[in-house]
PDB file of C-alpha atoms in Angstrom:
ATOM      1  CA  MET A  16      -6.899  10.768 -16.988  1.00 43.00           C
ATOM      2  CA  GLU A  17      -6.609   9.268 -20.453  1.00 41.00           C
ATOM      3  CA  MET A  18      -7.203   5.643 -21.186  1.00 44.00           C
ATOM      4  CA  TYR A  19      -6.485   3.847 -24.408  1.00 41.00           C
ATOM      5  CA  VAL A  20      -8.219   0.820 -25.834  1.00 42.00           C
ATOM      6  CA  ILE A  21      -6.513  -0.861 -28.763  1.00 38.00           C
ATOM      7  CA  ASP A  22      -8.163   0.025 -32.118  1.00 39.00           C
ATOM      8  CA  GLY A  23     -10.302   2.652 -30.493  1.00 42.00           C
ATOM      9  CA  ASN A  24     -13.523   0.682 -30.226  1.00 42.00           C
ATOM     10  CA  PHE A  25     -13.847  -1.327 -27.039  1.00 41.00           C
ATOM     11  CA  GLU A  26     -16.506  -3.766 -28.255  1.00 43.00           C
ATOM     12  CA  GLU A  27     -14.826  -4.546 -31.567  1.00 43.00           C
ATOM     13  CA  VAL A  28     -11.569  -5.751 -30.027  1.00 41.00           C
ATOM     14  CA  CYS A  29     -13.279  -8.309 -27.836  1.00 45.00           C
ATOM     15  CA  PRO A  30     -12.028 -10.859 -26.792  1.00 42.00           C
ATOM     16  CA  GLU A  31      -8.460  -9.554 -27.124  1.00 46.00           C
ATOM     17  CA  LYS A  32      -9.212  -6.207 -25.561  1.00 57.00           C
ATOM     18  CA  VAL A  33      -6.264  -4.401 -24.074  1.00 69.00           C
ATOM     19  CA  ILE A  34      -6.547  -1.532 -21.645  1.00 82.00           C
ATOM     20  CA  LYS A  35      -3.613   0.780 -21.163  1.00 84.00           C
ATOM     21  CA  PHE A  36      -3.579   3.218 -18.294  1.00 91.00           C
ATOM     22  CA  LYS A  37      -1.879   6.546 -18.661  1.00 92.00           C
ATOM     23  CA  PRO A  38       0.101   6.999 -16.490  1.00 94.00           C
ATOM     24  CA  PRO A  39       0.595   3.261 -15.801  1.00 94.00           C
ATOM     25  CA  LEU A  40      -1.507   1.903 -12.955  1.00 94.00           C
ATOM     26  CA  TYR A  41       1.393   1.354 -10.551  1.00 95.00           C
ATOM     27  CA  LYS A  42       2.434   4.987 -11.029  1.00 97.00           C
ATOM     28  CA  GLN A  43      -1.114   6.123 -10.268  1.00 97.00           C
ATOM     29  CA  ARG A  44      -1.017   4.142  -7.016  1.00 97.00           C
ATOM     30  CA  TYR A  45       2.306   5.691  -6.047  1.00 98.00           C
ATOM     31  CA  GLN A  46       1.041   9.157  -6.987  1.00 98.00           C
ATOM     32  CA  PHE A  47      -1.950   8.638  -4.705  1.00 98.00           C
ATOM     33  CA  VAL A  48       0.435   7.979  -1.797  1.00 98.00           C
ATOM     34  CA  ARG A  49       2.626  10.959  -2.748  1.00 98.00           C
ATOM     35  CA  ASP A  50      -0.380  13.281  -2.809  1.00 98.00           C
ATOM     36  CA  PHE A  51      -1.477  11.866   0.547  1.00 98.00           C
ATOM     37  CA  VAL A  52       1.964  12.526   2.067  1.00 98.00           C
ATOM     38  CA  ASP A  53       1.919  16.021   0.590  1.00 97.00           C
ATOM     39  CA  GLN A  54      -1.438  16.686   2.217  1.00 97.00           C
ATOM     40  CA  HIS A  55      -0.889  15.137   5.669  1.00 98.00           C
ATOM     41  CA  LYS A  56       2.883  15.721   6.190  1.00 97.00           C
ATOM     42  CA  PRO A  57       3.675  12.505   8.116  1.00 97.00           C
ATOM     43  CA  LYS A  58       7.082  12.357   9.812  1.00 97.00           C
ATOM     44  CA  LYS A  59       7.365   8.576  10.124  1.00 97.00           C
ATOM     45  CA  VAL A  60       6.264   6.443   7.176  1.00 98.00           C
ATOM     46  CA  ALA A  61       6.507   2.657   6.654  1.00 98.00           C
ATOM     47  CA  ASP A  62       5.739   0.777   3.433  1.00 98.00           C
ATOM     48  CA  LEU A  63       4.839  -2.856   4.086  1.00 98.00           C
ATOM     49  CA  GLY A  64       5.579  -5.164   1.176  1.00 96.00           C
ATOM     50  CA  CYS A  65       7.932  -2.535  -0.267  1.00 96.00           C
ATOM     51  CA  GLY A  66       9.249  -4.904  -2.979  1.00 92.00           C
ATOM     52  CA  ASP A  67      11.562  -3.082  -5.366  1.00 92.00           C
ATOM     53  CA  THR A  68      11.567  -0.017  -3.025  1.00 95.00           C
ATOM     54  CA  GLU A  69      10.347   2.316  -5.787  1.00 95.00           C
ATOM     55  CA  LEU A  70       7.685   3.921  -3.591  1.00 97.00           C
ATOM     56  CA  LEU A  71      10.297   4.575  -0.895  1.00 97.00           C
ATOM     57  CA  ARG A  72      12.549   6.248  -3.465  1.00 95.00           C
ATOM     58  CA  LEU A  73       9.684   8.531  -4.482  1.00 96.00           C
ATOM     59  CA  LEU A  74       8.888   9.410  -0.846  1.00 96.00           C
ATOM     60  CA  LYS A  75      12.499  10.221   0.051  1.00 94.00           C
ATOM     61  CA  ILE A  76      12.194  13.683  -1.437  1.00 91.00           C
ATOM     62  CA  TYR A  77       9.431  14.832   0.935  1.00 95.00           C
ATOM     63  CA  PRO A  78      10.965  17.178   3.512  1.00 93.00           C
ATOM     64  CA  CYS A  79       8.343  16.308   6.170  1.00 96.00           C
ATOM     65  CA  ILE A  80       9.532  12.687   6.392  1.00 96.00           C
ATOM     66  CA  GLN A  81      12.223  12.004   8.982  1.00 96.00           C
ATOM     67  CA  ARG A  82      11.991   8.207   9.151  1.00 97.00           C
ATOM     68  CA  LEU A  83      11.208   6.008   6.144  1.00 97.00           C
ATOM     69  CA  VAL A  84      10.961   2.236   6.594  1.00 97.00           C
ATOM     70  CA  GLY A  85      10.394  -0.579   4.117  1.00 97.00           C
ATOM     71  CA  VAL A  86       9.501  -4.163   5.044  1.00 96.00           C
ATOM     72  CA  ASP A  87       9.472  -7.099   2.651  1.00 95.00           C
ATOM     73  CA  ILE A  88       9.626 -10.892   2.825  1.00 94.00           C
ATOM     74  CA  ASP A  89      11.838 -11.042  -0.295  1.00 92.00           C
ATOM     75  CA  LYS A  90      15.411 -10.573   0.926  1.00 92.00           C
ATOM     76  CA  GLU A  91      16.853 -10.688  -2.589  1.00 90.00           C
ATOM     77  CA  LYS A  92      14.680  -7.803  -3.779  1.00 91.00           C
ATOM     78  CA  LEU A  93      15.713  -5.696  -0.807  1.00 90.00           C
ATOM     79  CA  GLN A  94      19.397  -6.411  -1.366  1.00 87.00           C
ATOM     80  CA  SER A  95      19.320  -5.722  -5.094  1.00 86.00           C
ATOM     81  CA  ASN A  96      17.313  -2.482  -4.819  1.00 86.00           C
ATOM     82  CA  GLY A  97      18.298  -1.085  -1.437  1.00 80.00           C
ATOM     83  CA  HIS A  98      21.390   0.737  -2.691  1.00 81.00           C
ATOM     84  CA  GLN A  99      19.126   3.016  -4.728  1.00 82.00           C
ATOM     85  CA  LEU A 100      17.947   4.578  -1.456  1.00 84.00           C
ATOM     86  CA  SER A 101      21.430   5.900  -0.677  1.00 81.00           C
ATOM     87  CA  PRO A 102      21.847   9.691  -0.763  1.00 74.00           C
ATOM     88  CA  TYR A 103      22.321  11.261  -4.198  1.00 67.00           C
ATOM     89  CA  LEU A 104      25.138  13.690  -4.844  1.00 65.00           C
ATOM     90  CA  GLY A 105      22.587  16.520  -4.995  1.00 62.00           C
ATOM     91  CA  GLU A 106      21.430  15.716  -1.480  1.00 62.00           C
ATOM     92  CA  PHE A 107      24.925  16.461  -0.174  1.00 60.00           C
ATOM     93  CA  VAL A 108      25.108  19.706  -2.149  1.00 68.00           C
ATOM     94  CA  LYS A 109      21.727  20.875  -0.821  1.00 69.00           C
ATOM     95  CA  PRO A 110      21.117  19.108   2.498  1.00 71.00           C
ATOM     96  CA  ARG A 111      17.653  18.646   3.983  1.00 74.00           C
ATOM     97  CA  ASP A 112      16.426  20.805   6.876  1.00 77.00           C
ATOM     98  CA  LEU A 113      15.546  17.655   8.837  1.00 79.00           C
ATOM     99  CA  ASP A 114      17.642  14.500   8.884  1.00 87.00           C
ATOM    100  CA  LEU A 115      16.169  11.470   7.117  1.00 91.00           C
ATOM    101  CA  THR A 116      16.737   7.884   8.255  1.00 92.00           C
ATOM    102  CA  VAL A 117      15.878   5.140   5.762  1.00 94.00           C
ATOM    103  CA  ILE A 118      15.709   1.537   7.004  1.00 95.00           C
ATOM    104  CA  LEU A 119      14.879  -1.672   5.131  1.00 95.00           C
ATOM    105  CA  TYR A 120      13.770  -4.712   7.119  1.00 96.00           C
ATOM    106  CA  HIS A 121      13.550  -8.292   5.926  1.00 96.00           C
ATOM    107  CA  GLY A 122      10.542  -9.934   7.520  1.00 95.00           C
ATOM    108  CA  SER A 123       6.846 -10.766   7.322  1.00 96.00           C
ATOM    109  CA  VAL A 124       4.196  -8.077   7.703  1.00 95.00           C
ATOM    110  CA  VAL A 125       2.271 -10.363  10.060  1.00 96.00           C
ATOM    111  CA  GLU A 126       5.108 -10.424  12.610  1.00 95.00           C
ATOM    112  CA  ARG A 127       5.219  -7.821  15.376  1.00 95.00           C
ATOM    113  CA  ASP A 128       8.303  -5.625  15.512  1.00 95.00           C
ATOM    114  CA  SER A 129       8.355  -2.790  18.041  1.00 94.00           C
ATOM    115  CA  ARG A 130      10.582  -0.652  15.804  1.00 95.00           C
ATOM    116  CA  LEU A 131       7.481   0.092  13.704  1.00 96.00           C
ATOM    117  CA  LEU A 132       5.441   1.435  16.611  1.00 96.00           C
ATOM    118  CA  GLY A 133       4.359   5.083  16.673  1.00 95.00           C
ATOM    119  CA  PHE A 134       4.298   5.743  12.924  1.00 97.00           C
ATOM    120  CA  ASP A 135       2.178   8.449  11.296  1.00 98.00           C
ATOM    121  CA  LEU A 136       1.488   6.495   8.107  1.00 98.00           C
ATOM    122  CA  ILE A 137       1.744   2.854   7.042  1.00 98.00           C
ATOM    123  CA  THR A 138       1.133   1.972   3.394  1.00 98.00           C
ATOM    124  CA  CYS A 139       0.194  -1.487   2.075  1.00 98.00           C
ATOM    125  CA  ILE A 140       0.125  -1.093  -1.700  1.00 98.00           C
ATOM    126  CA  GLU A 141      -1.034  -4.272  -3.500  1.00 96.00           C
ATOM    127  CA  LEU A 142      -0.051  -6.362  -0.490  1.00 97.00           C
ATOM    128  CA  ILE A 143      -3.057  -8.040   1.144  1.00 97.00           C
ATOM    129  CA  GLU A 144      -3.998 -10.105  -1.926  1.00 97.00           C
ATOM    130  CA  HIS A 145      -0.629 -11.898  -1.596  1.00 96.00           C
ATOM    131  CA  LEU A 146      -1.478 -13.128   1.933  1.00 96.00           C
ATOM    132  CA  ASP A 147      -2.882 -16.591   2.534  1.00 96.00           C
ATOM    133  CA  SER A 148      -5.935 -16.928   4.773  1.00 96.00           C
ATOM    134  CA  ASP A 149      -3.915 -17.424   7.986  1.00 97.00           C
ATOM    135  CA  ASP A 150      -1.718 -14.386   7.337  1.00 97.00           C
ATOM    136  CA  LEU A 151      -4.719 -12.295   6.257  1.00 98.00           C
ATOM    137  CA  ALA A 152      -6.390 -13.144   9.574  1.00 97.00           C
ATOM    138  CA  ARG A 153      -3.256 -12.022  11.479  1.00 97.00           C
ATOM    139  CA  PHE A 154      -2.690  -8.888   9.405  1.00 98.00           C
ATOM    140  CA  PRO A 155      -5.260  -6.585  11.126  1.00 98.00           C
ATOM    141  CA  GLU A 156      -4.209  -7.492  14.662  1.00 97.00           C
ATOM    142  CA  VAL A 157      -0.562  -6.751  13.827  1.00 97.00           C
ATOM    143  CA  VAL A 158      -0.966  -3.635  11.645  1.00 98.00           C
ATOM    144  CA  PHE A 159      -4.068  -2.042  13.210  1.00 98.00           C
ATOM    145  CA  GLY A 160      -3.966  -3.508  16.708  1.00 96.00           C
ATOM    146  CA  TYR A 161      -0.255  -3.646  17.528  1.00 95.00           C
ATOM    147  CA  LEU A 162       1.449  -1.096  15.251  1.00 96.00           C
ATOM    148  CA  SER A 163      -1.623   1.160  15.365  1.00 96.00           C
ATOM    149  CA  PRO A 164      -0.342   4.058  13.222  1.00 97.00           C
ATOM    150  CA  ALA A 165      -2.281   7.309  12.848  1.00 97.00           C
ATOM    151  CA  MET A 166      -3.112   6.523   9.191  1.00 98.00           C
ATOM    152  CA  ILE A 167      -3.071   3.437   6.964  1.00 98.00           C
ATOM    153  CA  VAL A 168      -3.471   3.294   3.173  1.00 98.00           C
ATOM    154  CA  ILE A 169      -4.343  -0.110   1.688  1.00 98.00           C
ATOM    155  CA  SER A 170      -4.748  -0.756  -2.043  1.00 98.00           C
ATOM    156  CA  THR A 171      -5.872  -4.011  -3.679  1.00 97.00           C
ATOM    157  CA  PRO A 172      -7.237  -5.082  -7.093  1.00 96.00           C
ATOM    158  CA  ASN A 173     -10.950  -4.639  -7.757  1.00 95.00           C
ATOM    159  CA  SER A 174     -12.063  -7.954  -9.275  1.00 94.00           C
ATOM    160  CA  GLU A 175     -15.112  -6.302 -10.907  1.00 93.00           C
ATOM    161  CA  PHE A 176     -12.685  -4.680 -13.353  1.00 92.00           C
ATOM    162  CA  ASN A 177     -11.112  -8.006 -14.408  1.00 89.00           C
ATOM    163  CA  PRO A 178     -13.617  -8.924 -17.162  1.00 87.00           C
ATOM    164  CA  LEU A 179     -12.357  -5.860 -19.068  1.00 87.00           C
ATOM    165  CA  PHE A 180      -8.919  -7.486 -19.366  1.00 83.00           C
ATOM    166  CA  PRO A 181      -8.159 -10.235 -21.901  1.00 78.00           C
ATOM    167  CA  THR A 182      -8.475 -13.695 -20.283  1.00 68.00           C
ATOM    168  CA  VAL A 183      -7.843 -12.588 -16.716  1.00 65.00           C
ATOM    169  CA  THR A 184      -8.829 -14.716 -13.756  1.00 73.00           C
ATOM    170  CA  LEU A 185      -6.265 -13.326 -11.291  1.00 74.00           C
ATOM    171  CA  ARG A 186      -3.987 -10.447 -12.225  1.00 78.00           C
ATOM    172  CA  ASP A 187      -0.899 -12.078 -10.755  1.00 80.00           C
ATOM    173  CA  ALA A 188       0.003 -15.736 -10.250  1.00 81.00           C
ATOM    174  CA  ASP A 189       0.943 -15.016  -6.624  1.00 85.00           C
ATOM    175  CA  HIS A 190      -2.439 -13.483  -5.705  1.00 92.00           C
ATOM    176  CA  LYS A 191      -4.338 -15.660  -3.228  1.00 95.00           C
ATOM    177  CA  PHE A 192      -7.601 -13.765  -3.892  1.00 94.00           C
ATOM    178  CA  GLU A 193      -8.982 -10.639  -5.525  1.00 95.00           C
ATOM    179  CA  TRP A 194     -11.966  -8.934  -3.954  1.00 97.00           C
ATOM    180  CA  ASN A 195     -14.864  -7.034  -5.460  1.00 97.00           C
ATOM    181  CA  ARG A 196     -15.750  -3.688  -3.897  1.00 98.00           C
ATOM    182  CA  MET A 197     -18.322  -5.129  -1.484  1.00 98.00           C
ATOM    183  CA  GLU A 198     -15.875  -7.768  -0.216  1.00 98.00           C
ATOM    184  CA  PHE A 199     -13.092  -5.243   0.360  1.00 98.00           C
ATOM    185  CA  GLN A 200     -15.378  -2.695   1.990  1.00 98.00           C
ATOM    186  CA  THR A 201     -16.966  -5.302   4.272  1.00 98.00           C
ATOM    187  CA  TRP A 202     -13.526  -6.474   5.428  1.00 98.00           C
ATOM    188  CA  ALA A 203     -12.225  -2.914   5.814  1.00 98.00           C
ATOM    189  CA  LEU A 204     -15.237  -1.700   7.818  1.00 98.00           C
ATOM    190  CA  GLN A 205     -15.036  -4.674  10.181  1.00 98.00           C
ATOM    191  CA  VAL A 206     -11.317  -4.036  10.757  1.00 98.00           C
ATOM    192  CA  ALA A 207     -11.853  -0.287  11.188  1.00 98.00           C
ATOM    193  CA  ASN A 208     -14.645  -0.791  13.721  1.00 97.00           C
ATOM    194  CA  ARG A 209     -12.712  -3.349  15.716  1.00 97.00           C
ATOM    195  CA  TYR A 210      -9.544  -1.254  16.014  1.00 97.00           C
ATOM    196  CA  HIS A 211     -11.162   2.200  16.312  1.00 96.00           C
ATOM    197  CA  TYR A 212     -10.373   3.593  12.873  1.00 98.00           C
ATOM    198  CA  SER A 213     -12.547   5.378  10.346  1.00 98.00           C
ATOM    199  CA  VAL A 214     -12.192   4.372   6.677  1.00 98.00           C
ATOM    200  CA  GLU A 215     -12.923   6.061   3.358  1.00 98.00           C
ATOM    201  CA  PHE A 216     -12.919   4.310  -0.008  1.00 98.00           C
ATOM    202  CA  THR A 217     -11.533   5.545  -3.288  1.00 98.00           C
ATOM    203  CA  GLY A 218      -9.277   4.190  -6.039  1.00 98.00           C
ATOM    204  CA  VAL A 219      -7.169   4.747  -9.147  1.00 97.00           C
ATOM    205  CA  GLY A 220      -7.434   3.474 -12.698  1.00 95.00           C
ATOM    206  CA  GLU A 221     -10.704   4.714 -14.126  1.00 94.00           C
ATOM    207  CA  PRO A 222     -12.743   2.338 -16.290  1.00 92.00           C
ATOM    208  CA  PRO A 223     -13.281   3.095 -19.988  1.00 90.00           C
ATOM    209  CA  ALA A 224     -16.389   4.900 -21.173  1.00 89.00           C
ATOM    210  CA  GLY A 225     -19.425   2.672 -20.946  1.00 90.00           C
ATOM    211  CA  ALA A 226     -17.956   0.511 -18.182  1.00 90.00           C
ATOM    212  CA  GLU A 227     -18.188   3.003 -15.328  1.00 91.00           C
ATOM    213  CA  HIS A 228     -20.265   0.550 -13.289  1.00 94.00           C
ATOM    214  CA  VAL A 229     -17.218  -1.633 -12.515  1.00 94.00           C
ATOM    215  CA  GLY A 230     -15.457   1.091 -10.526  1.00 95.00           C
ATOM    216  CA  TYR A 231     -11.736   1.783 -10.240  1.00 96.00           C
ATOM    217  CA  CYS A 232      -9.233  -0.851 -11.359  1.00 95.00           C
ATOM    218  CA  THR A 233      -7.401  -0.506  -8.026  1.00 96.00           C
ATOM    219  CA  GLN A 234      -9.520   0.038  -4.919  1.00 98.00           C
ATOM    220  CA  ILE A 235      -8.074   1.951  -1.976  1.00 98.00           C
ATOM    221  CA  GLY A 236      -9.058   2.198   1.678  1.00 98.00           C
ATOM    222  CA  VAL A 237      -7.781   5.169   3.687  1.00 98.00           C
ATOM    223  CA  PHE A 238      -7.912   4.486   7.428  1.00 98.00           C
ATOM    224  CA  ARG A 239      -7.531   7.136  10.150  1.00 98.00           C
ATOM    225  CA  LYS A 240      -7.270   6.351  13.843  1.00 97.00           C
ATOM    226  CA  ASN A 241     -10.146   7.812  15.850  1.00 94.00           C
ATOM    227  CA  SER A 242      -8.749  10.369  18.258  1.00 79.00           C
ATOM    228  CA  GLY A 243      -9.191   9.600  21.931  1.00 58.00           C
ATOM    229  CA  LYS A 244      -9.842   5.917  21.275  1.00 51.00           C
ATOM    230  CA  VAL A 245      -7.405   3.478  22.821  1.00 51.00           C
ATOM    231  CA  THR A 246      -7.279  -0.017  21.375  1.00 48.00           C
ATOM    232  CA  GLU A 247      -8.444  -2.467  24.009  1.00 46.00           C
ATOM    233  CA  LEU A 248      -5.867  -5.055  23.056  1.00 49.00           C
ATOM    234  CA  CYS A 249      -2.843  -4.894  25.331  1.00 51.00           C
ATOM    235  CA  PHE A 250       0.583  -6.063  24.287  1.00 51.00           C
ATOM    236  CA  PRO A 251       2.789  -6.208  27.382  1.00 51.00           C
ATOM    237  CA  GLU A 252       5.669  -7.446  25.256  1.00 51.00           C
ATOM    238  CA  GLN A 253       5.526  -4.569  22.835  1.00 52.00           C
ATOM    239  CA  HIS A 254       8.762  -2.854  23.917  1.00 62.00           C
ATOM    240  CA  ASP A 255      11.964  -3.962  22.229  1.00 74.00           C
ATOM    241  CA  GLN A 256      10.409  -6.758  20.239  1.00 80.00           C
ATOM    242  CA  HIS A 257      12.781  -7.111  17.296  1.00 80.00           C
ATOM    243  CA  VAL A 258      12.035  -9.877  14.793  1.00 74.00           C
ATOM    244  CA  TYR A 259      12.986  -8.202  11.508  1.00 73.00           C
ATOM    245  CA  GLU A 260      16.471  -8.396  10.047  1.00 84.00           C
TER     246      GLU A 260
END
């Protein structure tokens, strides 16, 4: 992966240092998910906090996927971008072997909806840092405990990388927090242990030469449900619980 620093010399451009990722960081995150789908061949995939639905559009082409769901709290974004998930002309000319159903839901990721039960993969790309403390506390019990998919991919900013950006405190005005690697890994391990998942850590967005110690710009946790383990939490109301629009 190439990385550019304006004027070539990282130290000389301080304090107005600019890091450009190639490909752009959001594309690297999406490519990580695409490679993961390619490797694990999930049939049912949900993207929580799907925003402009770009990741869903990229995943549509994978023949293994038979159900693709996006959930977002921003109804306007879903309405303005949803039409781009309609079939292309080429998809009629050369139909898929397996039918694909694409569904967009308006709702909060910390609400339980039984239509998201039994999924192979749930992705949460740059989502958790937008949750306030109450929602963050509810997030694991809904996503890991109730929905309990086979695999979960969570990405979030790595705050240790932030000093390399010009005048950055938080990367986005809507972020409620940004964790360093220890904070994210501590949270992730606690969640994994509680809900019987294993977790591995990786990331995208490599630091420039000389700053390797800060780690990836985006940190990623890959969670896999432990086989044979049944979550102790029981949800008697889990059938036909529809809260999303």
